[in-house]
Each structure stands twice: as structure tokens, then as C-alpha cells.
């Protein structure tokens, strides 16, 4: 009988990390969830807290614990890409240095995303961009990117310490998490709730290209399955993978269906983008009123919605979708209908009393 694997999930309060921690617990793994300060709050997950930008904190929290698998789903956004590189690469380095002395780590999985192909925030979608669908074997773009720096730290530690690795490049992740910096489904749910409260239409904020072009997304539960699969499948070791739901859609098809789920009147692209950061300028006060009227659990809109991130995703002036053949050929056959993912998230938000129930 094989011993129970012990996973360390870094970023266990985020969309991806919380879904992964729950998935591993459900599958019988021993799970430790790491966050900086916020409680993880998942039954069966042992919590540890540390700021991984501090090597001393990383060692104090993790040193001596015998983890078999490490899953990295956390990052910190800084003002410039140079700062992103310095901080986020140090987090990976400090983490892997902290778990090294136990000598028990078999696999480390790193979650990144499509900025690998689109460029960092400082040059997002500008200049040279790879053609779609994005393939994992394309060369890196010719400018600094904290994803590349994280990969380099991972590969160096793997060569030094003898564990296998995997990199998971998700598109926009659909899930639930309070206080997460990148959360489109929750953001759209909050936009719709405010719009509904004031009798306003549900206005698509993005570009004409996104409205008409093909795209895809990644369900947090599917990402969890993918990361577990790569960490336990010999044929999948030591490779980078795109991970998306497996279907493609156009926002002009998806937007009215999301509107129907949220009880609002859809309004599509018209003449120019209408970013959420402009549409929702009064959202802090408006959401506080919505929260009070419906007795919701969270009255701080910034804990639920990330206007800037949804604007970045929906405002891109390029088609954006990925190729999944590398995973399929290696044996991963998971998939999700994206509309069903939105249904599940909106239902969960209502169950957790985070958005109003539609009467």
C-alpha cells in the first residue's frame, strides 16, 4: 500500500488554490494550505501562514515538513514587471529552498497563464504576440516576464534536488474566492447585481475583437484535476501544458446567456469598448447598498470584483485561445462546458450569500 501523499498548496485561498486543495482532500490526500494571512477555511486542510518573499518566514513555516508534492498557485502583483520578476521569482526560490532539507518532494507544479504568450502587464498584447491557438513549444517572447523567471527558478531547483515538475498555463480561470485579484465570473456577477438593482442593462465592457472572436476559459476544478494528473503521471512529468475547458465560444453568444442567468438585460458591443473601471466607478457605494438591502456576506466590492482584470481580458484586441494537444496526447481527457462553469459559480455565489438571489 502506497503512503498517503502530502501536498502543499501555495495560494490556498485563491480561485485555483482553494479548488485544488478541496479536490485533493476529496481524493484522500493529506493537504497543507499556505496563505500569507487569510484563513483557508477548508475542512481537512491544515493551515500555515507565511510571506514567501521572506526566506526566514518560509523556513519557519515549512522547514522540516515532509511534503511529497508542491503546488504553486500564488503570485503578487507589483507596480512594474521588474518588480514582479524580483518578488515572484524570490517567492518560488524561497519556497523550494524551505522544503528542500526534508528531501521528500517528488513533484512541483507551477500555475502560470497566457501572459506567457501575450506578454507581461507592461507590454500586454503589444508588439510581438504568438499566433493562435497558442502552443506550448513556442519560444518565449523577447521581453522580461515574471512567468519566465518563475519557470527558471523551478527548473533550477528540479535539476538540483531531483524532483519532477510541471507548468500549467491556464486562461481566465472560472471559480469563486473572496479577495482574489483575478476573478471574472464573480466580477460579472457583481456587475449584473448592481445593474439589476438600478434597472440598467448588462453592458459588455470589452473590444469588438473579443465580442466577435473565438476564445476559451479554464474551470478551477478542471485545473485542479490537471495539476494532480501531471504530478502523478510519469508520462506527464517535466513538461509545460496549456489547460482550458476544451470548448470555444464567442462572447456575442455567451453574454446574453450569462445575462439570463443573472436576471439582467444584455447589451453587446457598440462602437467602442466600455471598460468596467469606467462603468463601475460608483460601485463601492452601490454595492454597499446592494449588500445591505439583501443581507449579503460581503459589503466591500473590491473583495469580490476585479474590474481591471476583466477589462484586460475582455479588452484585448486579438483572438485568444489555446491548443490542448500536448495534454491529450499525454493522456489527460478532462473537459468542461464553459457555460456550465458559469452556472456552477453563480449558484455557489448565491449559496454563499455573496450575490443576491433572483426572485
Coordinates of C-alpha atoms in Angstrom, one line a residue:
X1 CA 0.0 0.0 0.0
X2 CA 1.4 3.3 -1.1
X3 CA 1.7 6.0 1.6
X4 CA -0.7 8.9 1.5
X5 CA 0.8 11.8 -0.5
X6 CA 1.2 15.1 1.4
X7 CA 0.5 18.2 -0.8
X8 CA 1.5 21.7 0.0
X9 CA -0.9 24.1 -1.9
X10 CA 0.6 27.6 -2.1
X11 CA -2.2 30.2 -2.5
X12 CA -4.9 28.0 -0.9
X13 CA -7.3 30.9 -0.5
X14 CA -7.3 31.8 -4.3
X15 CA -9.6 30.6 -7.0
X16 CA -7.2 27.9 -8.3
X17 CA -5.6 27.0 -4.9
X18 CA -8.9 26.6 -3.0
X19 CA -10.3 24.4 -5.7
X20 CA -7.1 22.3 -5.8
X21 CA -7.0 21.9 -2.0
X22 CA -10.6 20.8 -1.9
X23 CA -10.0 18.4 -4.8
X24 CA -7.0 16.8 -3.2
X25 CA -8.8 16.4 0.2
X26 CA -11.7 14.8 -1.6
X27 CA -9.3 12.3 -3.2
X28 CA -7.8 11.3 0.1
X29 CA -4.6 13.3 0.1
X30 CA -3.1 15.0 3.2
X31 CA -3.2 18.7 2.4
X32 CA -1.5 21.7 3.9
X33 CA -2.7 25.1 2.6
X34 CA -0.4 28.1 2.7
X35 CA -1.6 31.7 2.6
X36 CA 0.0 34.9 3.7
X37 CA -2.5 35.8 6.3
X38 CA -6.1 34.9 5.3
X39 CA -7.7 31.7 6.8
X40 CA -8.0 28.9 4.3
X41 CA -11.2 27.6 5.8
X42 CA -11.4 24.2 4.1
X43 CA -12.3 21.1 6.1
X44 CA -9.4 18.7 6.1
X45 CA -6.7 21.3 5.2
X46 CA -4.0 22.1 7.7
X47 CA -3.2 25.8 7.5
X48 CA 0.1 27.5 7.6
X49 CA 0.8 31.2 7.0
X50 CA 3.9 32.9 5.6
X51 CA 5.0 35.7 3.3
X52 CA 7.2 33.8 0.9
X53 CA 9.1 36.9 -0.1
X54 CA 10.8 36.4 3.2
X55 CA 13.1 33.4 3.3
X56 CA 13.0 33.4 7.1
X57 CA 9.2 33.2 7.1
X58 CA 9.2 30.4 4.5
X59 CA 11.7 28.3 6.6
X60 CA 9.8 29.0 9.8
X61 CA 6.5 27.9 8.3
X62 CA 7.6 25.0 6.2
X63 CA 11.1 23.8 7.3
X64 CA 11.2 20.1 8.3
X65 CA 7.7 19.2 7.0
X66 CA 7.8 16.2 4.7
X67 CA 5.8 17.2 1.6
X68 CA 5.6 14.9 -1.4
X69 CA 4.0 17.3 -3.8
X70 CA 4.1 21.1 -4.0
X71 CA 1.5 23.1 -6.0
X72 CA 2.2 26.8 -6.6
X73 CA -0.9 28.9 -7.5
X74 CA 0.1 32.2 -5.8
X75 CA 1.7 35.4 -7.1
X76 CA 2.0 39.0 -6.1
X77 CA 1.2 41.9 -8.5
X78 CA 3.7 44.8 -8.3
X79 CA 3.9 48.2 -10.0
X80 CA 6.4 47.2 -12.7
X81 CA 7.4 44.0 -14.4
X82 CA 10.9 44.3 -13.0
X83 CA 9.4 44.3 -9.5
X84 CA 7.1 41.4 -10.5
X85 CA 10.1 39.4 -11.5
X86 CA 12.1 40.2 -8.4
X87 CA 9.3 39.4 -6.0
X88 CA 7.6 36.4 -7.6
X89 CA 10.9 34.6 -8.5
X90 CA 12.1 35.1 -4.9
X91 CA 8.8 33.5 -3.7
X92 CA 9.4 30.4 -5.7
X93 CA 13.1 30.3 -4.8
X94 CA 12.4 30.8 -1.0
X95 CA 9.6 28.2 -1.1
X96 CA 11.7 25.5 -2.7
X97 CA 14.7 26.3 -0.5
X98 CA 12.5 25.9 2.5
X99 CA 11.1 22.4 1.6
X100 CA 14.5 21.1 0.3
X101 CA 16.0 19.9 3.6
X102 CA 13.4 17.2 4.2
X103 CA 14.3 15.6 0.9
X104 CA 10.8 14.3 0.3
X105 CA 9.5 16.4 -2.6
X106 CA 8.7 14.3 -5.6
X107 CA 7.0 16.8 -7.9
X108 CA 6.4 20.6 -8.1
X109 CA 3.6 22.0 -10.2
X110 CA 3.6 25.7 -11.1
X111 CA 0.5 27.5 -12.3
X112 CA 1.1 30.4 -14.8
X113 CA -1.1 31.6 -17.6
X114 CA -1.4 33.1 -21.1
X115 CA 0.8 36.1 -20.3
X116 CA 3.4 33.5 -21.3
X117 CA 2.2 34.1 -24.9
X118 CA 0.7 37.6 -24.6
X119 CA 3.5 39.3 -22.7
X120 CA 3.6 40.9 -19.2
X121 CA 1.4 43.6 -17.9
X122 CA 3.9 46.3 -19.0
X123 CA 3.6 45.0 -22.7
X124 CA 0.4 43.1 -22.6
X125 CA -0.8 42.2 -26.1
X126 CA 1.6 44.8 -27.6
X127 CA 4.4 44.2 -30.0
X128 CA 5.2 40.6 -30.9
X129 CA 2.4 38.1 -29.9
X130 CA 2.3 34.4 -30.8
X131 CA -0.4 33.3 -33.3
X132 CA -3.4 31.5 -32.0
X133 CA -4.1 28.8 -30.9
X134 CA -1.1 29.1 -28.5
X135 CA 1.2 26.1 -28.5
X136 CA 3.4 25.2 -25.5
X137 CA 6.6 24.7 -27.7
X138 CA 6.7 28.3 -28.9
X139 CA 9.7 30.3 -27.9
X140 CA 9.5 32.9 -25.1
X141 CA 8.7 36.4 -26.1
X142 CA 11.7 38.8 -26.3
X143 CA 11.0 40.9 -23.1
X144 CA 11.1 40.2 -19.4
X145 CA 8.2 38.3 -17.9
X146 CA 7.8 37.1 -14.3
X147 CA 6.4 33.8 -15.6
X148 CA 9.7 33.0 -17.3
X149 CA 11.6 33.9 -14.1
X150 CA 9.4 31.6 -12.0
X151 CA 10.0 28.8 -14.5
X152 CA 13.7 29.3 -14.4
X153 CA 13.7 29.0 -10.6
X154 CA 11.6 25.9 -10.8
X155 CA 13.8 24.2 -13.3
X156 CA 17.0 25.1 -11.4
X157 CA 15.6 23.6 -8.2
X158 CA 14.4 20.5 -10.0
X159 CA 17.8 19.8 -11.5
X160 CA 19.4 20.5 -8.2
X161 CA 17.1 18.4 -6.0
X162 CA 15.9 15.7 -8.3
X163 CA 12.1 16.2 -8.3
X164 CA 9.9 16.3 -11.4
X165 CA 8.0 19.4 -12.4
X166 CA 5.1 20.7 -14.5
X167 CA 3.9 24.1 -15.6
X168 CA 0.2 24.8 -16.1
X169 CA -0.8 27.7 -18.4
X170 CA -4.4 28.5 -17.7
X171 CA -6.6 31.0 -19.5
X172 CA -9.1 33.1 -17.5
X173 CA -10.0 30.9 -14.5
X174 CA -13.7 30.5 -13.5
X175 CA -14.2 29.9 -9.8
X176 CA -15.0 31.5 -6.5
X177 CA -12.8 33.2 -4.0
X178 CA -13.2 36.3 -1.8
X179 CA -10.4 38.7 -2.0
X180 CA -8.9 37.3 -5.2
X181 CA -7.2 39.7 -7.7
X182 CA -8.3 38.0 -10.9
X183 CA -11.9 36.8 -10.9
X184 CA -14.0 37.3 -14.0
X185 CA -17.1 35.2 -13.1
X186 CA -17.5 37.0 -9.7
X187 CA -16.8 40.3 -11.3
X188 CA -19.6 39.8 -13.9
X189 CA -22.0 38.6 -11.2
X190 CA -21.4 41.8 -9.2
X191 CA -21.7 44.0 -12.3
X192 CA -25.0 42.3 -13.0
X193 CA -26.3 42.6 -9.5
X194 CA -25.6 46.4 -9.4
X195 CA -27.0 46.8 -12.9
X196 CA -30.2 44.9 -12.0
X197 CA -30.6 47.0 -8.8
X198 CA -30.6 50.2 -10.8
X199 CA -32.5 49.0 -13.8
X200 CA -29.5 49.3 -16.1
X201 CA -28.5 47.0 -18.9
X202 CA -25.7 44.5 -18.5
X203 CA -23.2 46.2 -20.8
X204 CA -20.3 44.2 -22.4
X205 CA -17.2 46.1 -21.5
X206 CA -14.7 44.7 -24.0
X207 CA -13.5 45.1 -27.5
X208 CA -15.1 44.3 -30.8
X209 CA -12.5 41.6 -31.4
X210 CA -13.4 39.9 -28.2
X211 CA -17.1 40.2 -28.9
X212 CA -16.9 38.5 -32.3
X213 CA -13.8 36.4 -32.0
X214 CA -13.3 32.9 -30.6
X215 CA -12.0 32.4 -27.1
X216 CA -11.8 29.8 -24.3
X217 CA -11.6 29.7 -20.5
X218 CA -10.4 27.4 -17.6
X219 CA -12.6 26.0 -14.9
X220 CA -10.8 26.0 -11.5
X221 CA -11.9 22.4 -10.8
X222 CA -10.6 21.2 -14.2
X223 CA -7.3 23.0 -13.4
X224 CA -7.1 21.1 -10.1
X225 CA -7.6 17.8 -11.9
X226 CA -4.9 18.7 -14.5
X227 CA -2.3 19.7 -11.8
X228 CA -3.0 16.4 -9.9
X229 CA -2.7 14.4 -13.1
X230 CA 0.6 15.9 -14.1
X231 CA 2.0 15.4 -10.6
X232 CA 1.2 11.7 -10.5
X233 CA 1.6 10.6 -14.1
X234 CA 5.1 9.6 -15.1
X235 CA 4.5 10.3 -18.8
X236 CA 3.4 13.9 -18.0
X237 CA 6.5 14.8 -15.9
X238 CA 8.9 17.6 -16.8
X239 CA 6.7 19.5 -19.3
X240 CA 4.6 22.6 -19.7
X241 CA 0.9 22.4 -20.5
X242 CA -1.9 24.7 -21.6
X243 CA -5.1 23.9 -19.7
X244 CA -8.5 25.1 -20.8
X245 CA -12.0 23.7 -20.8
X246 CA -11.9 22.2 -24.2
X247 CA -14.7 24.2 -25.8
X248 CA -14.5 27.5 -27.6
X249 CA -17.1 30.3 -27.8
X250 CA -17.8 33.9 -28.9
X251 CA -18.8 36.5 -26.3
X252 CA -21.6 37.6 -28.5
X253 CA -23.0 34.1 -27.9
X254 CA -22.1 33.8 -24.2
X255 CA -23.0 37.3 -23.0
X256 CA -26.8 37.0 -23.3
X257 CA -26.7 33.6 -21.7
X258 CA -24.8 35.0 -18.7
X259 CA -27.3 37.8 -18.6
X260 CA -30.2 35.4 -18.4
X261 CA -28.5 33.5 -15.6
X262 CA -28.1 36.8 -13.6
X263 CA -31.5 38.3 -14.4
X264 CA -30.4 41.3 -16.4
X265 CA -30.9 42.7 -19.9
X266 CA -27.8 42.2 -22.1
X267 CA -26.2 44.9 -24.2
X268 CA -23.4 43.9 -26.5
X269 CA -20.5 45.8 -28.1
X270 CA -21.4 49.1 -29.6
X271 CA -18.9 51.3 -31.4
X272 CA -16.2 51.2 -28.7
X273 CA -15.2 49.3 -25.5
X274 CA -16.9 50.4 -22.3
X275 CA -14.5 49.3 -19.6
X276 CA -15.8 48.3 -16.2
X277 CA -13.4 50.6 -14.4
X278 CA -15.5 53.4 -16.0
X279 CA -18.9 51.8 -15.8
X280 CA -18.5 50.8 -12.2
X281 CA -16.9 54.0 -10.8
X282 CA -19.6 54.3 -8.2
X283 CA -19.6 50.6 -7.4
X284 CA -18.2 50.8 -3.8
X285 CA -21.2 52.8 -2.6
X286 CA -23.7 51.0 -4.9
X287 CA -22.5 47.5 -3.8
X288 CA -22.7 48.5 -0.1
X289 CA -26.3 49.4 -0.7
X290 CA -27.0 46.2 -2.5
X291 CA -25.3 44.2 0.2
X292 CA -27.3 45.9 3.0
X293 CA -30.6 45.5 1.2
X294 CA -30.1 41.8 0.6
X295 CA -28.2 41.0 3.7
X296 CA -25.1 39.7 1.8
X297 CA -22.0 38.4 3.4
X298 CA -19.5 40.9 1.9
X299 CA -20.1 44.7 1.6
X300 CA -16.6 45.6 0.2
X301 CA -16.9 45.3 -3.6
X302 CA -13.2 45.1 -4.0
X303 CA -13.2 41.7 -2.2
X304 CA -15.4 40.3 -4.9
X305 CA -14.8 42.2 -8.2
X306 CA -11.6 42.9 -10.1
X307 CA -12.7 45.5 -12.8
X308 CA -9.1 46.0 -14.1
X309 CA -8.5 42.3 -14.7
X310 CA -11.8 41.7 -16.5
X311 CA -11.2 44.8 -18.6
X312 CA -7.7 43.4 -19.5
X313 CA -9.2 40.1 -20.6
X314 CA -12.2 41.4 -22.5
X315 CA -10.5 44.4 -23.9
X316 CA -7.8 42.5 -25.8
X317 CA -7.8 43.4 -29.5
X318 CA -6.7 39.9 -30.6
X319 CA -8.2 36.4 -30.7
X320 CA -7.1 34.4 -27.7
X321 CA -7.4 30.6 -27.4
X322 CA -5.0 27.7 -26.8
X323 CA -4.1 24.3 -28.1
X324 CA -4.6 21.3 -25.8
X325 CA -3.0 18.5 -27.8
X326 CA 0.0 18.1 -25.6
X327 CA -2.2 17.2 -22.6
X328 CA -4.4 15.0 -24.8
X329 CA -1.5 13.1 -26.2
X330 CA -0.1 12.5 -22.7
X331 CA -3.4 11.1 -21.5
X332 CA -5.4 13.9 -19.9
X333 CA -9.0 13.8 -21.2
X334 CA -10.8 16.2 -18.8
X335 CA -13.1 18.9 -20.2
X336 CA -15.9 21.3 -19.1
X337 CA -18.6 23.2 -21.0
X338 CA -17.8 26.8 -20.1
X339 CA -21.4 27.9 -19.8
X340 CA -22.0 25.1 -17.2
X341 CA -19.0 26.5 -15.3
X342 CA -20.7 30.0 -15.1
X343 CA -23.9 28.3 -13.9
X344 CA -22.0 26.5 -11.1
X345 CA -20.1 29.6 -10.0
X346 CA -23.3 31.8 -9.9
X347 CA -25.1 29.1 -7.9
X348 CA -22.2 28.8 -5.5
X349 CA -22.1 32.6 -5.0
X350 CA -25.8 32.6 -4.1
X351 CA -25.4 29.7 -1.8
X352 CA -22.5 31.5 0.0
X353 CA -24.7 34.7 0.2
X354 CA -22.2 36.7 -1.9
X355 CA -24.7 37.8 -4.6
X356 CA -28.5 38.3 -4.4
X357 CA -30.9 35.5 -5.1
X358 CA -33.0 36.3 -8.2
X359 CA -36.7 36.2 -7.1

